[in-house]
Short mmCIF file of C-alpha atoms in Angstrom, two decimals:
data_model
loop_
_atom_site.label_atom_id
_atom_site.label_comp_id
_atom_site.label_asym_id
_atom_site.label_seq_id
_atom_site.Cartn_x
_atom_site.Cartn_y
_atom_site.Cartn_z
CA UNK A 1 150.79 -71.78 87.84
CA UNK A 2 150.69 -68.52 85.92
CA UNK A 3 153.51 -67.03 83.88
CA UNK A 4 154.58 -63.83 82.11
CA UNK A 5 151.65 -63.14 79.79
CA UNK A 6 148.87 -64.68 81.82
CA UNK A 7 145.79 -62.57 82.44
CA UNK A 8 142.55 -63.30 84.25
CA UNK A 9 140.57 -61.70 81.44
CA UNK A 10 140.44 -61.77 77.62
CA UNK A 11 140.56 -58.93 75.11
CA UNK A 12 137.42 -57.35 73.60
CA UNK A 13 134.43 -59.65 74.03
CA UNK A 14 136.55 -62.75 74.66
CA UNK A 15 134.92 -63.18 78.08
CA UNK A 16 131.45 -62.97 76.46
CA UNK A 17 128.38 -61.29 77.97
CA UNK A 18 128.96 -59.80 81.42
CA UNK A 19 132.36 -61.47 81.49
CA UNK A 20 130.78 -64.81 82.48
CA UNK A 21 133.35 -66.89 80.60
CA UNK A 22 136.09 -65.41 82.81
CA UNK A 23 134.57 -66.24 86.18
CA UNK A 24 135.24 -66.51 89.08
CA UNK A 25 135.36 -62.79 89.86
CA UNK A 26 136.22 -63.02 93.56
CA UNK A 27 136.76 -65.31 96.59
CA UNK A 28 139.38 -67.34 94.72
CA UNK A 29 143.15 -67.63 95.02
CA UNK A 30 145.72 -68.76 92.43
CA UNK A 31 149.43 -69.54 92.80
CA UNK A 32 151.76 -68.04 90.22
CA UNK A 33 155.45 -68.15 89.37
CA UNK A 34 157.39 -65.83 87.09
CA UNK A 35 160.79 -65.99 85.42
CA UNK A 36 163.20 -63.08 85.49
CA UNK A 37 162.96 -60.14 83.08
CA UNK A 38 159.14 -60.10 82.90
CA UNK A 39 159.10 -56.30 82.87
CA UNK A 40 160.55 -56.28 79.34
CA UNK A 41 157.38 -57.83 77.87
CA UNK A 42 155.31 -55.29 75.95
CA UNK A 43 151.87 -55.18 74.36
CA UNK A 44 152.56 -55.28 70.60
CA UNK A 45 149.04 -54.55 69.35
CA UNK A 46 146.89 -51.61 70.53
CA UNK A 47 144.91 -52.58 73.64
CA UNK A 48 141.98 -50.42 74.73
CA UNK A 49 141.64 -49.39 78.37
CA UNK A 50 138.68 -47.05 78.49
CA UNK A 51 139.60 -44.19 76.15
CA UNK A 52 143.33 -45.00 76.39
CA UNK A 53 145.35 -47.21 74.06
CA UNK A 54 148.18 -49.35 75.43
CA UNK A 55 150.88 -50.33 72.93
CA UNK A 56 154.62 -51.04 73.27
CA UNK A 57 154.22 -50.79 77.03
CA UNK A 58 153.79 -53.26 79.92
CA UNK A 59 150.12 -54.02 80.60
CA UNK A 60 149.47 -53.11 84.23
CA UNK A 61 146.20 -51.36 85.13
CA UNK A 62 145.73 -49.93 88.61
CA UNK A 63 147.92 -50.73 91.59
CA UNK A 64 147.03 -47.87 93.93
CA UNK A 65 144.01 -46.96 96.01
CA UNK A 66 144.49 -43.21 95.71
CA UNK A 67 146.74 -42.62 92.71
CA UNK A 68 149.86 -42.02 94.84
CA UNK A 69 152.68 -44.35 95.82
CA UNK A 70 151.20 -47.01 98.05
CA UNK A 71 152.36 -47.71 101.57
CA UNK A 72 153.89 -51.10 102.46
CA UNK A 73 150.82 -52.02 104.52
CA UNK A 74 148.45 -51.43 101.58
CA UNK A 75 147.40 -54.13 99.13
CA UNK A 76 147.51 -52.68 95.60
CA UNK A 77 144.58 -53.77 93.45
CA UNK A 78 144.85 -54.40 89.70
CA UNK A 79 142.34 -54.79 86.91
CA UNK A 80 142.03 -58.44 85.97
CA UNK A 81 143.47 -58.04 82.46
CA UNK A 82 146.82 -56.82 83.82
CA UNK A 83 149.76 -59.14 83.15
CA UNK A 84 150.14 -61.02 86.43
CA UNK A 85 153.94 -61.11 86.56
CA UNK A 86 154.31 -57.43 85.69
CA UNK A 87 151.71 -56.53 88.30
CA UNK A 88 153.66 -58.60 90.85
CA UNK A 89 156.82 -56.63 90.03
CA UNK A 90 154.86 -53.37 90.27
CA UNK A 91 153.53 -54.41 93.67
CA UNK A 92 156.98 -55.41 94.92
CA UNK A 93 155.97 -59.05 95.43
CA UNK A 94 158.76 -60.30 93.13
CA UNK A 95 161.79 -58.69 91.51
CA UNK A 96 162.38 -58.30 87.80
CA UNK A 97 165.98 -59.48 88.14
CA UNK A 98 165.23 -62.81 89.84
CA UNK A 99 161.55 -63.53 89.21
CA UNK A 100 159.67 -65.30 91.96
CA UNK A 101 156.27 -66.62 92.96
CA UNK A 102 153.33 -65.89 95.19
CA UNK A 103 149.57 -66.10 95.49
CA UNK A 104 146.93 -63.99 93.74
CA UNK A 105 143.59 -63.26 95.40
CA UNK A 106 140.63 -62.29 93.21
CA UNK A 107 138.92 -59.22 94.70
CA UNK A 108 135.86 -58.81 92.47
CA UNK A 109 134.32 -55.52 91.39
CA UNK A 110 136.17 -52.25 91.93
CA UNK A 111 135.03 -48.74 91.05
CA UNK A 112 138.41 -47.24 90.17
CA UNK A 113 141.98 -48.27 89.35
CA UNK A 114 144.38 -45.32 89.80
CA UNK A 115 147.70 -45.65 87.99
CA UNK A 116 151.03 -45.12 89.73
CA UNK A 117 154.76 -45.55 89.04
CA UNK A 118 156.29 -48.36 91.12
CA UNK A 119 159.48 -50.39 90.63
CA UNK A 120 160.13 -48.81 87.19
CA UNK A 121 156.70 -49.80 85.84
CA UNK A 122 154.09 -47.11 85.31
CA UNK A 123 150.61 -48.59 85.48
CA UNK A 124 147.63 -47.25 83.55
CA UNK A 125 144.71 -45.75 85.39
CA UNK A 126 141.06 -46.66 84.78
CA UNK A 127 138.47 -44.42 86.41
CA UNK A 128 135.36 -46.60 86.02
CA UNK A 129 133.83 -49.80 87.40
CA UNK A 130 135.28 -53.16 86.38
CA UNK A 131 133.82 -56.49 87.57
CA UNK A 132 137.05 -58.39 88.17
CA UNK A 133 140.29 -57.47 89.94
CA UNK A 134 143.09 -59.04 91.92
CA UNK A 135 145.68 -58.34 94.59
CA UNK A 136 148.53 -60.32 96.10
CA UNK A 137 148.52 -62.13 99.43
CA UNK A 138 151.49 -60.73 101.31
CA UNK A 139 153.91 -62.95 103.19
CA UNK A 140 153.60 -65.99 100.92
CA UNK A 141 156.02 -65.02 98.17
CA UNK A 142 159.02 -65.36 100.47
CA UNK A 143 157.93 -68.88 101.45
CA UNK A 144 157.41 -70.36 98.00
CA UNK A 145 161.10 -71.19 97.49
CA UNK A 146 161.17 -70.20 93.81
CA UNK A 147 163.94 -68.18 92.23
CA UNK A 148 164.71 -68.01 88.54
CA UNK A 149 167.87 -70.09 87.98
CA UNK A 150 168.98 -68.31 84.81
CA UNK A 151 171.86 -66.35 86.36
CA UNK A 152 173.54 -69.25 88.23
CA UNK A 153 173.06 -71.50 85.19
CA UNK A 154 174.36 -68.76 82.88
CA UNK A 155 177.57 -68.67 84.91
CA UNK A 156 177.93 -72.44 84.71
CA UNK A 157 177.26 -72.62 80.97
CA UNK A 158 179.51 -69.64 80.12
CA UNK A 159 182.34 -71.19 82.14
CA UNK A 160 181.96 -74.61 80.50
CA UNK A 161 181.72 -73.25 76.94
CA UNK A 162 184.72 -70.96 77.55
CA UNK A 163 186.89 -73.83 78.79
CA UNK A 164 185.76 -75.93 75.83
CA UNK A 165 186.63 -73.11 73.43
CA UNK A 166 190.10 -72.61 74.91
CA UNK A 167 191.16 -76.25 75.13
CA UNK A 168 189.31 -77.81 72.15
CA UNK A 169 190.88 -77.34 68.70
CA UNK A 170 188.38 -79.53 66.83
CA UNK A 171 185.92 -77.36 64.93
CA UNK A 172 183.30 -80.12 64.80
CA UNK A 173 183.40 -80.93 68.52
CA UNK A 174 183.48 -77.26 69.52
CA UNK A 175 180.59 -76.17 67.29
CA UNK A 176 178.32 -79.13 68.00
CA UNK A 177 178.86 -78.91 71.76
CA UNK A 178 178.34 -75.14 71.92
CA UNK A 179 175.28 -75.30 69.66
CA UNK A 180 173.57 -77.92 71.84
CA UNK A 181 174.38 -76.12 75.09
CA UNK A 182 173.28 -72.71 73.83
CA UNK A 183 170.09 -74.08 72.29
CA UNK A 184 168.87 -75.75 75.47
CA UNK A 185 170.08 -72.87 77.63
CA UNK A 186 167.96 -70.41 75.63
CA UNK A 187 164.95 -72.71 75.32
CA UNK A 188 164.84 -73.90 78.93
CA UNK A 189 166.56 -71.18 80.93
CA UNK A 190 167.28 -67.70 79.55
CA UNK A 191 164.33 -67.11 77.18
CA UNK A 192 161.86 -70.02 77.33
CA UNK A 193 158.51 -69.95 75.51
CA UNK A 194 155.55 -68.90 77.64
CA UNK A 195 154.61 -72.40 78.85
CA UNK A 196 153.79 -73.01 82.49
CA UNK A 197 155.05 -76.57 83.08
CA UNK A 198 158.48 -78.01 82.37
CA UNK A 199 157.35 -81.32 80.77
CA UNK A 200 155.45 -79.40 78.06
CA UNK A 201 158.29 -76.90 77.72
CA UNK A 202 160.89 -79.64 77.36
CA UNK A 203 158.73 -81.42 74.77
CA UNK A 204 158.44 -78.24 72.71
CA UNK A 205 162.18 -77.49 72.84
CA UNK A 206 163.08 -81.04 71.78
CA UNK A 207 160.57 -80.73 68.95
CA UNK A 208 162.32 -77.57 67.73
CA UNK A 209 165.80 -78.98 68.35
CA UNK A 210 165.62 -81.86 65.86
CA UNK A 211 165.11 -79.74 62.69
CA UNK A 212 167.51 -77.14 64.11
CA UNK A 213 170.24 -79.80 64.20
CA UNK A 214 169.89 -80.34 60.45
CA UNK A 215 170.17 -76.61 59.79
CA UNK A 216 173.13 -76.47 62.20
CA UNK A 217 174.92 -79.13 60.13
CA UNK A 218 174.45 -77.04 56.98
CA UNK A 219 175.74 -73.97 58.83
CA UNK A 220 178.76 -75.95 60.04
CA UNK A 221 179.52 -77.53 56.67
CA UNK A 222 179.46 -74.35 54.60
CA UNK A 223 180.22 -71.54 57.09
CA UNK A 224 181.71 -72.62 60.42
CA UNK A 225 184.07 -75.37 59.25
CA UNK A 226 186.02 -73.08 56.86
CA UNK A 227 186.15 -70.42 59.60
CA UNK A 228 187.35 -72.59 62.50
CA UNK A 229 189.35 -75.40 60.88
CA UNK A 230 193.05 -74.97 61.55
CA UNK A 231 192.46 -71.97 63.79
CA UNK A 232 195.08 -71.80 66.54
CA UNK A 233 194.10 -68.48 68.14
CA UNK A 234 191.98 -70.11 70.83
CA UNK A 235 191.72 -67.02 73.00
CA UNK A 236 190.52 -64.88 70.09
CA UNK A 237 188.05 -67.61 69.14
CA UNK A 238 186.71 -67.59 72.70
CA UNK A 239 186.37 -63.82 72.92
CA UNK A 240 185.12 -63.11 69.40
CA UNK A 241 183.24 -66.21 68.17
CA UNK A 242 181.95 -67.58 71.48
CA UNK A 243 181.39 -64.10 72.94
CA UNK A 244 179.42 -63.10 69.85
CA UNK A 245 177.39 -66.32 70.07
CA UNK A 246 176.42 -65.53 73.66
CA UNK A 247 175.47 -61.95 72.77
CA UNK A 248 173.24 -63.22 69.93
CA UNK A 249 171.66 -66.04 71.92
CA UNK A 250 170.85 -63.70 74.83
CA UNK A 251 168.87 -61.56 72.40
CA UNK A 252 166.20 -60.84 75.03
CA UNK A 253 168.86 -58.96 77.03
CA UNK A 254 170.85 -57.46 74.14
CA UNK A 255 169.23 -56.60 70.81
CA UNK A 256 165.72 -56.88 72.23
CA UNK A 257 166.31 -53.49 73.87
CA UNK A 258 166.20 -51.89 70.42
CA UNK A 259 162.83 -50.20 69.71
CA UNK A 260 161.92 -52.69 66.97
CA UNK A 261 159.69 -55.46 68.28
CA UNK A 262 158.71 -56.89 64.90
CA UNK A 263 160.23 -56.18 61.49
CA UNK A 264 156.93 -55.27 59.81
CA UNK A 265 156.01 -51.99 58.05
CA UNK A 266 153.22 -51.31 60.56
CA UNK A 267 155.47 -51.71 63.62
CA UNK A 268 158.31 -49.72 62.09
CA UNK A 269 155.97 -46.80 61.36
CA UNK A 270 154.13 -47.00 64.70
CA UNK A 271 156.77 -47.73 67.33
CA UNK A 272 158.62 -44.68 68.66
CA UNK A 273 162.29 -44.75 67.68
CA UNK A 274 161.90 -47.67 65.27
CA UNK A 275 162.80 -45.79 62.08
CA UNK A 276 166.09 -44.31 63.42
CA UNK A 277 167.00 -47.70 64.93
CA UNK A 278 166.31 -49.43 61.62
CA UNK A 279 168.43 -46.88 59.77
CA UNK A 280 171.34 -47.51 62.14
CA UNK A 281 170.96 -51.29 61.69
CA UNK A 282 170.82 -51.06 57.88
CA UNK A 283 173.85 -48.74 57.74
CA UNK A 284 175.79 -51.03 60.10
CA UNK A 285 174.99 -54.11 58.01
CA UNK A 286 176.00 -52.21 54.86
CA UNK A 287 179.36 -51.17 56.31
CA UNK A 288 180.01 -54.69 57.61
CA UNK A 289 179.11 -56.08 54.17
CA UNK A 290 181.65 -53.75 52.52
CA UNK A 291 184.35 -55.10 54.82
CA UNK A 292 183.41 -58.70 54.08
CA UNK A 293 183.34 -57.97 50.34
CA UNK A 294 186.93 -56.73 50.61
CA UNK A 295 188.04 -59.99 52.20
CA UNK A 296 186.15 -61.99 49.57
CA UNK A 297 187.98 -60.12 46.81
CA UNK A 298 191.31 -60.87 48.48
CA UNK A 299 190.42 -64.59 48.53
CA UNK A 300 189.10 -64.54 44.96
CA UNK A 301 185.60 -65.62 46.01
CA UNK A 302 183.71 -62.41 45.28
CA UNK A 303 182.00 -63.55 42.06
CA UNK A 304 180.87 -66.83 43.59
CA UNK A 305 179.33 -65.08 46.58
CA UNK A 306 177.82 -62.40 44.38
CA UNK A 307 175.98 -65.16 42.53
CA UNK A 308 174.81 -66.72 45.82
CA UNK A 309 173.42 -63.46 47.17
CA UNK A 310 171.87 -62.59 43.80
CA UNK A 311 169.91 -65.85 43.99
CA UNK A 312 168.90 -65.03 47.60
CA UNK A 313 167.74 -61.54 46.61
CA UNK A 314 165.76 -62.92 43.64
CA UNK A 315 164.11 -65.48 45.92
CA UNK A 316 163.08 -62.77 48.37
CA UNK A 317 161.63 -60.68 45.54
CA UNK A 318 159.59 -63.68 44.38
CA UNK A 319 158.29 -64.07 47.94
CA UNK A 320 157.30 -60.39 47.98
CA UNK A 321 155.37 -60.85 44.73
CA UNK A 322 153.24 -63.77 45.97
CA UNK A 323 149.67 -62.47 46.43
CA UNK A 324 147.87 -62.64 49.81
CA UNK A 325 151.11 -63.38 51.65
CA UNK A 326 153.63 -61.10 53.33
CA UNK A 327 157.39 -61.50 53.55
CA UNK A 328 158.50 -61.72 57.20
CA UNK A 329 162.24 -61.68 57.91
CA UNK A 330 162.54 -63.25 61.36
CA UNK A 331 165.92 -62.82 62.98
CA UNK A 332 166.75 -66.52 62.53
CA UNK A 333 166.17 -66.05 58.78
CA UNK A 334 168.32 -62.91 58.79
CA UNK A 335 171.09 -64.97 60.41
CA UNK A 336 170.82 -67.66 57.71
CA UNK A 337 170.96 -65.04 54.96
CA UNK A 338 174.10 -63.37 56.32
CA UNK A 339 176.05 -66.40 57.58
CA UNK A 340 177.53 -67.42 54.17
CA UNK A 341 179.43 -64.13 54.09
CA UNK A 342 181.30 -64.95 57.31
CA UNK A 343 183.29 -68.04 56.29
CA UNK A 344 186.56 -66.11 55.78
CA UNK A 345 189.04 -66.71 58.60
CA UNK A 346 189.38 -63.16 59.91
CA UNK A 347 188.84 -61.52 63.28
CA UNK A 348 185.71 -59.63 62.10
CA UNK A 349 184.45 -62.86 60.52
CA UNK A 350 184.82 -64.68 63.85
CA UNK A 351 182.73 -62.06 65.64
CA UNK A 352 180.03 -61.79 62.96
CA UNK A 353 179.67 -65.55 62.59
CA UNK A 354 179.36 -66.18 66.32
CA UNK A 355 176.80 -63.38 66.61
CA UNK A 356 174.69 -64.75 63.76
CA UNK A 357 174.81 -68.32 65.06
CA UNK A 358 173.58 -66.97 68.41
CA UNK A 359 170.73 -65.08 66.73
CA UNK A 360 169.70 -68.24 64.87
CA UNK A 361 169.65 -70.21 68.13
CA UNK A 362 167.70 -67.47 69.94
CA UNK A 363 165.08 -67.23 67.20
CA UNK A 364 164.45 -70.95 66.80
CA UNK A 365 164.62 -71.96 70.47
CA UNK A 366 162.27 -69.16 71.56
CA UNK A 367 159.85 -68.85 68.65
CA UNK A 368 160.37 -71.89 66.42
CA UNK A 369 160.66 -71.95 62.65
CA UNK A 370 158.05 -69.30 61.89
CA UNK A 371 157.32 -69.06 58.18
CA UNK A 372 159.05 -66.52 55.98
CA UNK A 373 155.63 -66.05 54.32
CA UNK A 374 152.70 -65.18 56.54
CA UNK A 375 149.08 -64.25 55.97
CA UNK A 376 147.66 -60.90 57.01
CA UNK A 377 145.74 -62.60 59.84
CA UNK A 378 148.92 -64.23 61.17
CA UNK A 379 150.73 -60.88 61.16
CA UNK A 380 147.83 -59.09 62.84
CA UNK A 381 147.34 -61.62 65.63
CA UNK A 382 144.87 -59.96 67.99
CA UNK A 383 145.48 -56.54 66.42
CA UNK A 384 143.07 -54.24 64.63
CA UNK A 385 141.72 -55.59 61.35
CA UNK A 386 140.37 -52.29 60.00
CA UNK A 387 136.90 -53.81 59.76
CA UNK A 388 133.81 -51.65 59.34
CA UNK A 389 132.50 -49.87 62.43
CA UNK A 390 128.82 -49.42 63.35
CA UNK A 391 127.08 -46.29 62.11
CA UNK A 392 125.90 -44.86 65.43
CA UNK A 393 123.17 -42.26 65.90
CA UNK A 394 123.40 -39.58 68.59
CA UNK A 395 122.50 -41.13 71.96
CA UNK A 396 119.52 -40.01 74.03
CA UNK A 397 120.52 -39.32 77.62
CA UNK A 398 118.27 -39.34 80.68
CA UNK A 399 118.85 -38.77 84.36
CA UNK A 400 120.12 -42.31 84.95
CA UNK A 401 120.10 -43.97 81.52
CA UNK A 402 121.41 -43.53 78.00
CA UNK A 403 120.01 -45.05 74.79
CA UNK A 404 122.10 -45.84 71.71
CA UNK A 405 120.91 -46.63 68.18
CA UNK A 406 122.71 -47.80 65.05
CA UNK A 407 122.09 -48.58 61.41
CA UNK A 408 121.55 -52.15 60.25
CA UNK A 409 124.85 -54.03 59.80
CA UNK A 410 126.04 -54.48 56.21
CA UNK A 411 126.77 -57.95 54.81
CA UNK A 412 128.36 -60.20 56.02
CA UNK A 413 127.81 -58.93 59.59
CA UNK A 414 124.67 -59.97 61.43
CA UNK A 415 124.92 -58.25 64.81
CA UNK A 416 126.37 -55.56 67.04
CA UNK A 417 128.35 -55.97 70.28
CA UNK A 418 128.27 -53.30 73.00
CA UNK A 419 131.12 -52.91 75.48
CA UNK A 420 130.57 -50.89 78.66
CA UNK A 421 133.75 -50.17 80.60
CA UNK A 422 135.56 -52.75 78.41
CA UNK A 423 133.07 -55.51 79.32
CA UNK A 424 130.52 -56.86 76.84
CA UNK A 425 127.05 -56.01 78.14
CA UNK A 426 124.80 -56.52 75.11
CA UNK A 427 124.57 -58.32 71.78
CA UNK A 428 122.01 -57.43 69.16
CA UNK A 429 121.29 -59.62 66.12
CA UNK A 430 118.98 -59.32 63.13
CA UNK A 431 115.42 -60.23 64.11
CA UNK A 432 115.82 -59.21 67.76
CA UNK A 433 113.83 -56.00 67.64
CA UNK A 434 114.98 -52.44 67.11
CA UNK A 435 118.72 -51.85 66.67
CA UNK A 436 119.15 -50.01 69.96
CA UNK A 437 120.35 -50.49 73.52
CA UNK A 438 119.60 -48.68 76.78
CA UNK A 439 122.11 -48.68 79.59
CA UNK A 440 120.90 -47.68 83.06
CA UNK A 441 123.07 -46.57 85.92
CA UNK A 442 122.46 -48.24 89.25
CA UNK A 443 123.78 -47.60 92.71
CA UNK A 444 125.38 -51.02 92.62
CA UNK A 445 127.30 -50.28 89.42
CA UNK A 446 128.35 -46.84 90.60
CA UNK A 447 127.44 -43.42 89.31
CA UNK A 448 130.76 -42.35 87.83
CA UNK A 449 132.19 -42.08 84.33
CA UNK A 450 131.45 -44.89 81.85
CA UNK A 451 133.03 -45.88 78.54
CA UNK A 452 131.07 -47.31 75.56
CA UNK A 453 132.45 -49.05 72.48
CA UNK A 454 130.55 -50.70 69.61
CA UNK A 455 131.55 -53.32 67.05
CA UNK A 456 129.93 -55.44 64.34
CA UNK A 457 129.59 -59.18 64.88
CA UNK A 458 129.59 -62.16 62.55
CA UNK A 459 128.09 -64.97 64.57
CA UNK A 460 129.89 -64.87 67.92
CA UNK A 461 133.04 -63.21 66.56
CA UNK A 462 133.44 -59.45 66.82
CA UNK A 463 135.41 -57.24 64.45
CA UNK A 464 137.07 -54.03 65.49
CA UNK A 465 135.30 -51.82 68.03
CA UNK A 466 134.92 -48.09 67.86
CA UNK A 467 136.99 -45.91 70.12
CA UNK A 468 135.36 -45.18 73.45
CA UNK A 469 132.61 -42.65 73.87
CA UNK A 470 132.30 -41.29 77.40
CA UNK A 471 129.18 -40.74 79.48
CA UNK A 472 130.38 -38.50 82.27
CA UNK A 473 129.22 -38.56 85.88
CA UNK A 474 127.37 -35.30 85.19
CA UNK A 475 125.36 -36.93 82.37
CA UNK A 476 127.21 -35.36 79.42
CA UNK A 477 128.06 -37.42 76.34
CA UNK A 478 131.54 -37.15 74.77
CA UNK A 479 131.43 -38.76 71.29
CA UNK A 480 133.99 -41.37 70.28
CA UNK A 481 136.95 -40.30 68.17
CA UNK A 482 137.31 -41.72 64.63
CA UNK A 483 139.08 -45.03 64.18
CA UNK A 484 139.04 -48.57 65.57
CA UNK A 485 140.09 -50.15 68.86
CA UNK A 486 140.51 -53.70 70.19
#
């Protein structure tokens, strides 16, 4: 079964020469099932589609035979590296609100993938040949019997936790019960990791739960117990603390809508709207902190908490100074940093504490205890590494072929990879003749526009590729723009 981020093709040269590692190309069917809210998933690192770059958008390529809205009787066709669940929403096979399932049919080589807006997802167009594509077999999705249970289970869990909050005056019983229920609700229902079978998913959530329980005890002992012990305003506790906890734990429906996908300098500078959103968040935290400082002064605890947060700030500065590592404030870490300032028994404190406990649960149940210190490679993931790009000479064009040449790769690289229409078609290594490659158009491949990208190789691993140069259908060459692609 295939889930949210599944593709039938890998990035760059991950499918190797001619895409052979990603076969079969056609005459194959696959079942898939998708949870709700798949449309919210975005590509976080630049992804090349011909001369386009997809980032902070859903990855759906194609979906229309003629570039216009397709008719119900048509079968929209998608490039194989489209996210399956988002393509299914785009095609109307499943809904984003409920999820669903169906059957994918691989349809092999296609000569064009026009983009179109359908069901609030705008797909990208690709006007060249690609060897692998898929469509959906109509009529089977309604028979699969799958529907994402998150909304019915959300109602059950909200009802149970609300009744517990109203009728339970024990801080220990209330917190431990709510923490367990919210943790497993997030990890198994509302925002599960991208794992396709429930035994593996359950194993992973239990693995994350055990260390989370220890942290939860520390949170309870030093933050929650002083806040909730002796509290008699059960209705206010339910609305403020429990309501805040649900808002934080359902982060994929609440704060995830903010245009900040990752709190890294690169993402903040690159993502549209991230800088204003970050400014609003920082100002809000500052104003909230001023209010909490006032309550701390009234309780005579200001100096003690000033010392605590001074130690935290010094620790973060030490982390920043460690060479070859980068400080990464995940939202579960942000929750741990701010929770000590919420132990005062006030209405704002109830709301802030519940919200932060929910953010901690959401972060750990969904992503685990990611390190506060990460290497550059871990932060980049499959993103651009700013590696050197091949020094290309001007191509020689013929009636039906084009020849490229390049300078010898500098150390440590030992080869060059050539992508044609986003598929690796050639590898050249030292000792394999002249550093050049000739691509010939054939009737079978089509005689339309073609995109070429080039990247250095070290063994079988490729670095960044150049941006796409275009060989038009009329035989004209449009040089690649400066900069890398992946």
